[in-house]
Coordinates of N, CA and C in Angstrom, one line a residue:
Chain A
X1 N 0.9 -1.2 -0.5 CA 0.2 -0.3 -0.5 C 0.9 1.0 0.0
X2 N 0.3 2.0 -0.9 CA 1.3 3.6 -0.9 C 0.6 4.5 -0.2
X3 N -0.4 4.3 -0.1 CA -0.8 5.3 0.7 C -1.9 6.6 -0.2
X4 N -1.2 7.7 0.5 CA -1.5 8.8 -0.7 C -0.5 9.6 -1.2
X5 N -0.6 9.4 -2.2 CA 1.1 10.2 -3.0 C 0.4 11.4 -3.8
X6 N 1.4 12.6 -4.2 CA 1.1 13.6 -4.2 C 2.0 13.6 -5.3
X7 N 1.8 14.3 -6.2 CA 2.5 14.9 -7.4 C 2.4 16.1 -8.4
X8 N 3.2 16.7 -8.5 CA 4.9 16.7 -8.4 C 4.9 17.1 -6.6
X9 N 6.3 16.7 -6.4 CA 7.2 17.5 -4.7 C 7.0 19.1 -5.0
X10 N 7.9 18.9 -5.7 CA 8.3 20.9 -6.4 C 7.5 21.4 -7.6
X11 N 7.7 22.3 -7.5 CA 7.3 23.4 -8.4 C 7.0 25.0 -8.0
X12 N 7.9 25.3 -9.4 CA 8.0 26.6 -9.5 C 7.4 27.1 -10.0
X13 N 6.4 28.4 -10.3 CA 5.4 28.8 -11.8 C 5.8 30.5 -11.3
X14 N 5.5 30.9 -12.3 CA 5.6 32.6 -12.6 C 3.9 32.8 -12.5
X15 N 4.2 34.1 -11.8 CA 2.5 34.5 -11.8 C 1.7 34.6 -13.1
X16 N 0.5 34.0 -13.0 CA 0.0 33.8 -14.2 C 0.1 32.3 -14.9
X17 N 0.8 31.2 -14.5 CA 0.8 30.1 -15.1 C -0.2 29.9 -14.6
X18 N -0.3 28.6 -15.3 CA -1.3 27.7 -14.7 C -0.4 26.2 -14.2
X19 N -1.1 25.3 -13.1 CA -1.1 24.0 -13.0 C -2.0 23.1 -12.4
X20 N -1.6 21.8 -12.6 CA -2.6 20.7 -11.9 C -1.4 19.9 -11.2
X21 N -2.4 20.0 -9.7 CA -1.6 18.6 -8.8 C -2.0 17.7 -8.7
X22 N -1.6 16.7 -8.3 CA -2.2 15.2 -8.6 C -2.6 14.6 -7.5
X23 N -3.3 13.9 -6.5 CA -3.3 13.2 -5.5 C -4.2 11.7 -5.6
X24 N -3.7 10.9 -5.6 CA -4.1 9.3 -5.5 C -4.1 8.7 -4.4
X25 N -4.6 7.9 -4.1 CA -4.8 7.0 -3.1 C -5.4 6.1 -3.5
X26 N -4.7 4.9 -2.7 CA -5.1 3.0 -3.1 C -5.7 2.5 -1.9
X27 N -6.7 3.5 -1.0 CA -6.6 3.0 0.2 C -8.6 2.6 -0.1
X28 N -9.3 3.0 -1.2 CA -10.5 3.3 -1.3 C -11.2 4.1 -0.3
X29 N -10.6 5.1 0.0 CA -11.4 5.8 0.6 C -12.6 6.8 0.3
X30 N -13.5 6.9 0.6 CA -14.9 7.7 -0.2 C -14.0 9.1 0.0
X31 N -13.8 9.6 0.8 CA -13.7 11.0 0.9 C -12.4 12.1 0.9
X32 N -12.0 12.6 -0.2 CA -10.7 13.4 -0.3 C -10.8 14.8 0.2
X33 N -9.4 15.1 0.2 CA -9.5 16.4 0.8 C -8.2 17.2 -0.2
X34 N -8.1 18.7 0.1 CA -7.2 19.3 -0.2 C -7.0 20.4 0.9
X35 N -5.7 20.4 1.6 CA -5.2 21.4 2.2 C -4.3 22.7 1.5
X36 N -4.0 23.5 2.3 CA -2.7 24.6 2.1 C -2.5 24.7 3.8
X37 N -0.8 24.9 3.5 CA -0.4 24.9 4.9 C 0.9 26.0 4.8
X38 N 0.6 27.0 5.7 CA 1.4 28.3 5.8 C 1.7 28.0 7.0
X39 N 3.3 28.8 7.2 CA 3.4 29.1 8.6 C 2.9 30.0 9.7
X40 N 2.8 29.2 10.9 CA 1.7 30.2 11.9 C 0.5 29.8 11.5
X41 N -0.1 29.4 10.4 CA -1.8 29.0 10.3 C -2.4 28.0 10.2
X42 N -1.1 27.3 10.5 CA -2.4 25.6 10.7 C -2.4 24.8 8.9
X43 N -2.9 24.2 9.0 CA -3.6 23.3 8.0 C -5.3 24.2 7.5
X44 N -5.2 24.4 6.1 CA -6.5 24.9 6.2 C -6.8 24.6 4.8
X45 N -8.1 24.0 4.8 CA -9.0 23.3 3.8 C -9.8 24.0 2.6
X46 N -9.0 24.1 1.6 CA -9.5 24.4 0.0 C -10.4 23.6 -0.3
X47 N -10.5 22.4 -0.6 CA -11.8 21.7 -1.6 C -11.6 20.3 -0.9
X48 N -13.2 19.9 -0.8 CA -13.0 18.4 -0.4 C -13.5 17.8 -1.6
X49 N -14.3 16.1 -1.3 CA -15.0 15.3 -1.9 C -15.6 14.2 -1.3
X50 N -16.7 14.2 -1.7 CA -17.0 13.2 -0.7 C -17.7 12.1 -1.5
X51 N -17.1 12.1 -2.8 CA -17.2 10.6 -3.6 C -16.9 11.4 -4.9
X52 N -16.8 10.2 -6.0 CA -16.3 10.5 -7.3 C -17.5 10.9 -8.1
X53 N -17.0 12.1 -8.8 CA -18.1 13.3 -9.7 C -18.1 14.2 -8.6
X54 N -18.0 14.3 -7.4 CA -18.8 15.4 -6.6 C -17.6 16.3 -5.9
X55 N -17.9 17.5 -5.7 CA -16.6 18.3 -5.0 C -17.1 19.7 -4.2
X56 N -16.8 20.3 -3.4 CA -17.5 21.2 -2.3 C -16.2 22.3 -2.0
X57 N -16.8 23.3 -1.4 CA -15.8 24.3 -1.6 C -15.3 24.3 0.3
X58 N -14.3 24.3 0.8 CA -13.3 24.6 1.9 C -13.6 25.8 2.5
X59 N -12.3 26.0 3.3 CA -12.9 27.4 3.8 C -11.9 28.4 3.0
X60 N -10.7 28.3 2.3 CA -10.0 29.2 1.5 C -10.1 28.5 0.1
X61 N -11.2 28.3 -0.9 CA -11.3 28.1 -2.5 C -10.9 28.9 -2.9
X62 N -11.0 30.4 -2.9 CA -10.8 31.3 -4.0 C -9.2 30.9 -4.6
X63 N -9.5 30.9 -6.5 CA -8.3 30.6 -7.1 C -7.8 29.3 -7.5
X64 N -9.0 28.4 -6.8 CA -8.3 26.8 -7.1 C -9.5 26.3 -8.0
X65 N -9.4 25.2 -8.5 CA -10.7 24.3 -9.0 C -10.1 23.2 -8.3
X66 N -11.0 22.1 -8.7 CA -10.5 20.6 -8.3 C -11.8 19.9 -9.5
X67 N -11.3 18.5 -9.1 CA -12.1 17.5 -10.0 C -11.9 16.2 -9.3
X68 N -13.0 15.4 -9.2 CA -12.7 14.1 -8.6 C -13.5 12.9 -10.1
X69 N -12.8 12.7 -10.7 CA -13.3 12.1 -12.0 C -12.8 10.1 -11.3
X70 N -12.3 10.1 -11.1 CA -11.9 8.7 -10.0 C -11.8 8.6 -8.4
X71 N -12.4 7.5 -8.8 CA -12.7 7.6 -6.9 C -11.1 7.2 -6.0
X72 N -10.3 7.4 -6.8 CA -9.3 7.3 -6.6 C -7.9 8.3 -6.3
X73 N -8.4 9.5 -7.3 CA -7.6 10.4 -7.7 C -8.5 11.9 -7.4
X74 N -7.8 12.9 -7.2 CA -8.3 14.4 -6.7 C -7.7 15.2 -7.2
X75 N -8.2 15.9 -8.0 CA -6.8 17.0 -8.7 C -7.1 18.1 -8.7
X76 N -5.9 19.2 -8.3 CA -6.1 20.8 -7.7 C -5.6 21.5 -8.4
X77 N -6.6 22.1 -9.3 CA -5.6 23.5 -10.3 C -5.9 24.6 -9.8
X78 N -4.7 25.3 -10.4 CA -4.7 26.5 -10.0 C -4.5 27.2 -11.5
X79 N -5.4 28.0 -12.3 CA -5.6 28.5 -13.4 C -4.7 29.7 -13.9
X80 N -4.6 30.7 -12.5 CA -3.7 31.7 -13.1 C -3.1 32.0 -11.9
X81 N -1.8 31.4 -11.5 CA -1.0 31.4 -10.2 C -0.6 33.0 -9.7
X82 N -1.0 32.9 -8.5 CA -0.5 34.4 -8.2 C 0.5 34.2 -6.3
X83 N 1.0 34.9 -6.6 CA 2.3 34.5 -5.0 C 1.8 34.4 -4.3
X84 N 0.6 34.8 -3.8 CA 0.1 34.4 -2.2 C -0.2 33.0 -2.3
X85 N -0.4 32.4 -3.4 CA -0.5 30.7 -3.7 C 1.0 30.0 -2.9
X86 N 1.6 30.6 -2.6 CA 3.2 30.3 -2.5 C 3.2 29.2 -1.6
X87 N 3.1 28.3 -1.0 CA 2.3 27.3 0.5 C 2.9 25.8 -0.2
X88 N 2.4 25.3 0.5 CA 3.0 23.5 0.8 C 1.6 23.3 0.8
X89 N 1.0 22.0 -0.3 CA -0.6 21.6 -0.2 C -0.2 20.1 0.2
X90 N -1.3 19.5 0.3 CA -1.5 18.8 1.2 C -2.9 17.7 0.9
X91 N -2.5 16.9 0.5 CA -3.9 15.8 0.2 C -4.4 14.9 1.8
X92 N -5.7 14.7 1.1 CA -6.1 14.0 2.6 C -6.8 13.0 2.3
X93 N -7.2 11.8 2.5 CA -8.4 10.8 2.7 C -9.0 10.3 3.7
X94 N -10.1 9.7 3.8 CA -10.7 9.1 5.0 C -11.5 7.6 4.4
X95 N -12.1 7.1 5.1 CA -12.9 6.3 4.9 C -14.2 6.6 5.8
X96 N -15.5 6.3 4.8 CA -16.2 6.5 5.5 C -16.9 5.4 6.1
X97 N -16.6 5.5 7.7 CA -17.3 4.6 8.2 C -17.5 5.1 10.1
X98 N -18.4 4.7 10.5 CA -19.0 5.4 11.8 C -18.0 5.5 13.1
X99 N -17.6 6.4 13.6 CA -16.6 6.9 14.6 C -15.3 6.4 13.5
X100 N -15.3 6.7 13.0 CA -13.7 6.8 11.7 C -13.6 7.9 11.4
X101 N -13.0 9.0 11.8 CA -13.1 10.1 11.1 C -11.6 10.9 10.7
X102 N -10.6 10.0 11.0 CA -9.4 10.3 10.8 C -9.0 10.3 9.3
X103 N -8.1 11.2 9.4 CA -7.7 11.3 7.6 C -6.0 11.2 7.6
X104 N -5.9 10.6 6.0 CA -4.6 10.0 6.2 C -3.8 11.1 5.1
X105 N -2.4 12.0 5.3 CA -2.0 12.7 4.6 C -1.0 12.1 3.5
X106 N -0.7 12.7 2.8 CA 0.2 12.6 1.6 C 1.3 13.4 1.9
X107 N 2.6 12.9 1.5 CA 4.3 13.6 1.7 C 3.8 15.7 0.9
X108 N 2.7 15.8 0.9 CA 3.4 17.6 0.0 C 3.3 17.6 -1.2
X109 N 3.1 19.1 -2.0 CA 3.7 19.4 -2.7 C 3.9 21.1 -2.5
X110 N 5.2 21.3 -2.4 CA 5.6 22.9 -2.0 C 6.2 23.3 -3.8
X111 N 5.1 24.5 -3.8 CA 4.9 25.2 -4.8 C 5.0 26.7 -4.2
X112 N 6.0 27.5 -5.6 CA 6.6 28.6 -4.9 C 6.1 29.1 -6.3
X113 N 5.5 30.5 -6.4 CA 4.9 31.2 -7.3 C 5.7 32.8 -7.4
X114 N 6.5 33.0 -8.5 CA 7.3 34.4 -8.3 C 6.4 35.3 -9.3
Chain B
X1 N -18.9 28.2 14.4 CA -17.7 27.6 13.7 C -16.8 27.2 14.9
X2 N -15.8 25.9 14.4 CA -14.8 25.3 15.1 C -14.1 26.0 15.6
X3 N -13.1 25.8 16.3 CA -11.8 26.4 16.6 C -10.7 25.4 17.2
X4 N -9.6 25.7 17.0 CA -8.5 24.9 17.7 C -7.1 26.1 18.1
X5 N -7.0 26.0 19.7 CA -5.7 26.8 19.7 C -4.8 25.8 20.6
X6 N -3.5 25.7 19.9 CA -2.5 25.1 20.7 C -1.2 25.6 21.2
X7 N -1.1 25.6 22.5 CA 0.2 26.5 23.1 C 0.9 25.0 23.8
X8 N 2.3 25.2 23.9 CA 2.6 26.7 23.7 C 3.2 26.3 21.8
X9 N 3.9 27.3 21.1 CA 4.4 27.7 19.9 C 5.1 26.7 19.8
X10 N 6.3 26.9 20.6 CA 7.5 25.7 20.7 C 7.9 25.4 22.3
X11 N 8.6 24.5 22.3 CA 8.6 23.4 23.0 C 10.1 23.3 23.1
X12 N 11.2 23.5 23.9 CA 12.3 23.0 23.9 C 12.7 22.1 25.4
X13 N 13.0 21.1 25.0 CA 13.3 20.0 26.3 C 14.6 19.0 26.2
X14 N 15.2 19.2 27.2 CA 16.1 18.0 27.4 C 15.6 17.1 27.3
X15 N 16.7 15.8 26.9 CA 16.3 14.6 27.0 C 15.8 13.4 28.5
X16 N 14.7 13.0 28.3 CA 14.2 12.6 29.7 C 13.5 13.2 30.4
X17 N 13.4 14.9 30.0 CA 12.8 16.1 30.4 C 10.9 16.1 29.7
X18 N 10.1 15.3 30.8 CA 8.8 15.3 31.0 C 8.2 16.7 30.7
X19 N 7.2 16.8 29.4 CA 6.2 17.9 29.6 C 5.0 17.6 29.1
X20 N 4.0 18.4 29.0 CA 2.5 18.4 27.9 C 2.3 19.4 27.0
X21 N 1.7 19.1 25.9 CA 1.2 20.0 25.5 C -0.7 20.6 25.4
X22 N -1.2 21.6 25.0 CA -2.0 22.3 25.5 C -3.1 21.7 24.3
X23 N -4.3 21.5 23.8 CA -5.0 22.1 22.9 C -6.5 22.2 23.5
X24 N -6.7 23.4 23.4 CA -8.2 24.1 23.6 C -8.7 24.2 22.0
X25 N -9.9 24.0 22.7 CA -11.1 24.0 21.2 C -12.4 24.2 21.4
X26 N -13.2 25.1 20.3 CA -14.8 24.5 20.9 C -14.8 24.2 19.6
X27 N -16.3 23.2 20.1 CA -16.8 22.4 18.7 C -18.1 22.6 19.1
X28 N -19.2 22.4 17.7 CA -20.1 22.3 17.7 C -20.3 20.7 17.7
X29 N -20.8 19.8 19.0 CA -20.8 18.7 18.6 C -19.5 18.0 18.4
X30 N -19.1 17.4 19.5 CA -17.7 16.8 19.3 C -18.1 15.6 18.5
X31 N -17.3 15.5 17.6 CA -17.3 13.6 16.8 C -15.5 13.2 17.1
X32 N -15.0 13.6 17.6 CA -13.5 13.5 17.7 C -12.5 14.6 17.7
X33 N -11.3 14.4 18.5 CA -9.9 15.1 18.5 C -9.1 14.5 18.3
X34 N -8.1 14.8 17.5 CA -7.0 14.4 16.7 C -6.2 14.4 16.8
X35 N -5.1 14.0 17.3 CA -3.5 14.5 17.1 C -2.4 13.8 16.4
X36 N -1.6 14.8 15.7 CA -0.8 14.1 14.3 C 0.2 14.3 14.7
X37 N 1.1 13.7 14.3 CA 3.3 14.5 14.3 C 3.2 14.8 13.1
X38 N 4.1 15.6 12.8 CA 4.5 16.3 11.0 C 6.1 16.8 11.6
X39 N 6.5 15.8 10.8 CA 8.3 16.0 10.4 C 8.3 17.0 9.7
X40 N 9.9 17.6 9.5 CA 10.0 18.8 8.4 C 9.9 18.0 7.8
X41 N 9.3 18.8 5.9 CA 8.9 18.1 4.6 C 8.3 17.2 4.4
X42 N 7.6 16.6 5.5 CA 6.9 15.6 5.8 C 5.2 15.8 5.7
X43 N 4.4 15.1 5.3 CA 3.0 15.3 5.5 C 2.8 15.1 7.0
X44 N 1.5 15.7 7.6 CA 0.8 14.6 9.0 C 0.6 13.2 9.2
X45 N 1.3 12.9 10.6 CA 1.2 11.1 10.4 C 0.3 11.1 11.4
X46 N -0.9 10.8 11.2 CA -1.9 10.5 12.1 C -1.3 9.6 13.3
X47 N -1.9 10.6 14.8 CA -1.4 9.5 16.3 C -2.6 8.8 17.0
X48 N -3.0 9.6 17.5 CA -4.8 9.1 17.9 C -5.8 9.8 17.9
X49 N -7.0 9.3 18.3 CA -8.3 10.0 18.1 C -8.6 10.0 19.6
X50 N -9.7 10.8 20.0 CA -9.9 10.6 21.5 C -11.8 11.2 21.0
X51 N -12.7 10.0 21.3 CA -13.9 10.9 21.1 C -14.9 11.2 22.5
X52 N -14.4 11.1 23.6 CA -15.3 11.5 24.5 C -14.8 12.0 25.9
X53 N -14.9 12.8 26.6 CA -13.9 13.2 27.5 C -13.9 12.1 28.5
X54 N -12.3 12.3 29.4 CA -12.1 11.2 30.3 C -11.0 10.1 29.2
X55 N -11.5 10.1 27.7 CA -11.1 9.2 27.4 C -8.9 9.5 27.1
X56 N -8.3 8.3 27.5 CA -6.8 8.4 27.3 C -6.3 7.4 26.0
X57 N -5.2 7.8 25.3 CA -5.0 6.5 24.5 C -3.3 7.1 24.5
X58 N -2.5 6.0 24.6 CA -0.9 5.7 24.7 C -0.7 5.5 23.4
X59 N 0.7 5.7 23.3 CA 1.6 5.4 22.2 C 3.1 5.6 22.7
X60 N 3.7 4.8 23.1 CA 5.3 4.2 23.1 C 5.6 5.6 24.3
X61 N 6.1 7.0 23.8 CA 6.1 7.7 25.1 C 5.4 9.1 25.0
X62 N 3.8 8.8 23.9 CA 3.0 9.8 23.9 C 1.8 9.3 24.8
X63 N 1.1 10.3 25.8 CA 0.0 10.0 25.9 C -1.2 11.3 26.2
X64 N -2.1 11.2 25.3 CA -3.2 11.9 24.9 C -4.4 11.8 25.7
X65 N -5.2 12.9 26.4 CA -6.3 13.1 27.1 C -7.0 13.9 26.9
X66 N -8.1 13.8 26.9 CA -9.4 14.8 26.8 C -10.4 15.0 28.0
X67 N -10.8 16.6 27.9 CA -11.7 17.1 29.5 C -12.5 17.8 27.9
X68 N -13.7 18.3 28.0 CA -15.4 18.9 27.6 C -14.3 20.0 26.6
X69 N -13.2 20.8 26.9 CA -12.4 21.9 26.7 C -11.5 22.0 26.4
X70 N -10.6 21.0 26.7 CA -9.0 20.9 26.0 C -8.8 19.4 26.0
X71 N -7.7 19.3 25.2 CA -6.9 18.1 25.2 C -5.4 18.1 25.6
X72 N -5.0 17.3 26.3 CA -3.4 17.2 26.7 C -2.2 16.2 25.8
X73 N -1.3 16.4 25.1 CA -0.5 15.7 24.9 C 0.6 15.2 25.6
X74 N 0.9 14.4 26.7 CA 1.7 14.4 27.9 C 2.9 13.6 26.6
X75 N 4.0 14.0 26.8 CA 5.7 13.4 26.3 C 6.7 13.0 27.7
X76 N 6.3 11.7 27.8 CA 7.0 11.6 29.3 C 8.5 10.6 28.4
X77 N 9.8 11.3 29.6 CA 11.0 10.8 29.1 C 11.5 10.7 27.7
X78 N 11.3 12.1 26.9 CA 11.2 12.3 25.6 C 12.8 12.0 25.1
X79 N 13.0 11.7 24.1 CA 14.0 11.3 23.4 C 14.1 12.4 22.0
X80 N 15.6 12.3 21.6 CA 15.4 13.2 20.1 C 14.9 13.0 19.0
X81 N 14.6 12.2 18.7 CA 13.3 11.5 17.9 C 12.3 11.7 18.0
X82 N 11.7 12.2 19.0 CA 10.6 12.6 19.6 C 10.0 14.3 19.2
X83 N 11.4 14.3 18.3 CA 11.4 16.5 17.8 C 10.5 16.5 16.7
X84 N 9.4 17.0 16.7 CA 8.3 17.1 15.3 C 7.3 18.0 16.0
X85 N 6.7 18.7 14.9 CA 5.1 19.4 14.9 C 4.3 18.6 15.1
X86 N 3.5 19.1 16.8 CA 2.5 18.2 17.0 C 1.1 19.3 16.8
X87 N 0.1 18.6 15.8 CA -1.1 19.1 15.4 C -2.2 18.7 16.2
X88 N -3.0 19.4 16.4 CA -4.3 19.2 17.0 C -5.5 19.4 15.9
X89 N -6.2 18.7 15.9 CA -7.9 18.7 15.2 C -9.1 18.2 15.4
X90 N -10.2 19.1 15.6 CA -11.4 18.2 15.9 C -12.3 18.1 14.7
X91 N -13.0 17.4 14.9 CA -14.3 16.7 13.9 C -15.5 17.2 15.0
X92 N -16.6 18.1 14.1 CA -17.7 18.5 14.6 C -18.5 17.7 14.3
X93 N -19.8 18.4 14.3 CA -21.2 17.7 14.4 C -21.2 17.1 12.6
X94 N -20.6 18.3 11.7 CA -21.2 17.9 10.3 C -20.6 16.8 9.8
X95 N -19.6 15.9 10.5 CA -18.8 14.6 10.5 C -17.9 14.8 8.9
X96 N -17.6 15.9 8.6 CA -17.0 16.0 7.2 C -15.7 16.9 7.0
X97 N -15.2 17.7 8.3 CA -14.2 18.8 8.1 C -13.9 18.3 9.3
X98 N -12.4 18.4 9.8 CA -11.3 19.0 10.4 C -11.0 20.3 10.3
X99 N -10.8 20.3 11.9 CA -10.5 21.8 12.1 C -9.1 22.0 13.0
X100 N -7.7 22.5 12.0 CA -6.7 22.1 13.0 C -6.5 23.7 13.5
X101 N -5.6 23.3 14.8 CA -4.7 24.1 15.2 C -3.2 24.4 14.3
X102 N -2.6 25.1 15.0 CA -1.3 25.6 14.3 C -0.1 25.3 14.8
X103 N -0.3 23.9 15.9 CA 1.0 22.9 16.0 C 1.9 23.1 17.3
X104 N 2.7 22.6 17.7 CA 3.7 22.9 18.5 C 4.9 22.3 18.3
X105 N 5.8 23.1 18.4 CA 7.4 22.0 17.6 C 7.9 22.2 18.8
X106 N 7.8 20.8 19.0 CA 8.9 20.3 20.4 C 10.3 19.9 19.5
X107 N 11.0 20.4 19.8 CA 12.8 20.1 19.8 C 13.3 19.2 21.2
X108 N 14.1 18.5 20.9 CA 14.1 17.6 22.1 C 16.1 17.7 22.1
X109 N 16.7 17.9 22.8 CA 17.8 17.9 22.8 C 19.1 16.6 23.3
X110 N 19.5 15.8 22.8 CA 20.6 14.8 23.8 C 21.5 15.4 24.9

């Protein structure tokens, strides 16, 4: 089991460029999440998905789009990158089971926008 | 809105010097309180889930406890390998999303 994997690990973009971050999980989890982590601010939820073909906005969705075409994959897109989107991005997933809410995280993608 | 506050922001310990980290929370209908460990440059690693006040969980030198307003992560006789950032999160009644604190960075010196 690879768990949750993320590609790429690092990326540098120029302002206005676009990119897609890929998250994949092999645990057959229903729910998937995208977070960003900034110094002193903790993890903030960008978007999440409760199943294939469904997505919803989190706490900080502006400037990002997501898609969940397959159960095991969750894509995060930046259409026109801005320096404020410089951050570390984490994907997470969890199963749907009573009294089992823990999320499992990927290794992260460090994105710098210049 | 669910809120989580962790203290202190940073903690420097000598090897063997036990201490505690605090996580204060406000949540509408607690479904679970979670502790994660995060090493530099890596993703958070799940440690514990606590579901109700009075519950305790242990793993090696770590022990997590829960009251109605806060949780403590006790580190007993820490070793340098316990150095990491420890994150606390809560799951509220909606059952979908976690709310995270900013974390406590623990450094254990040999």
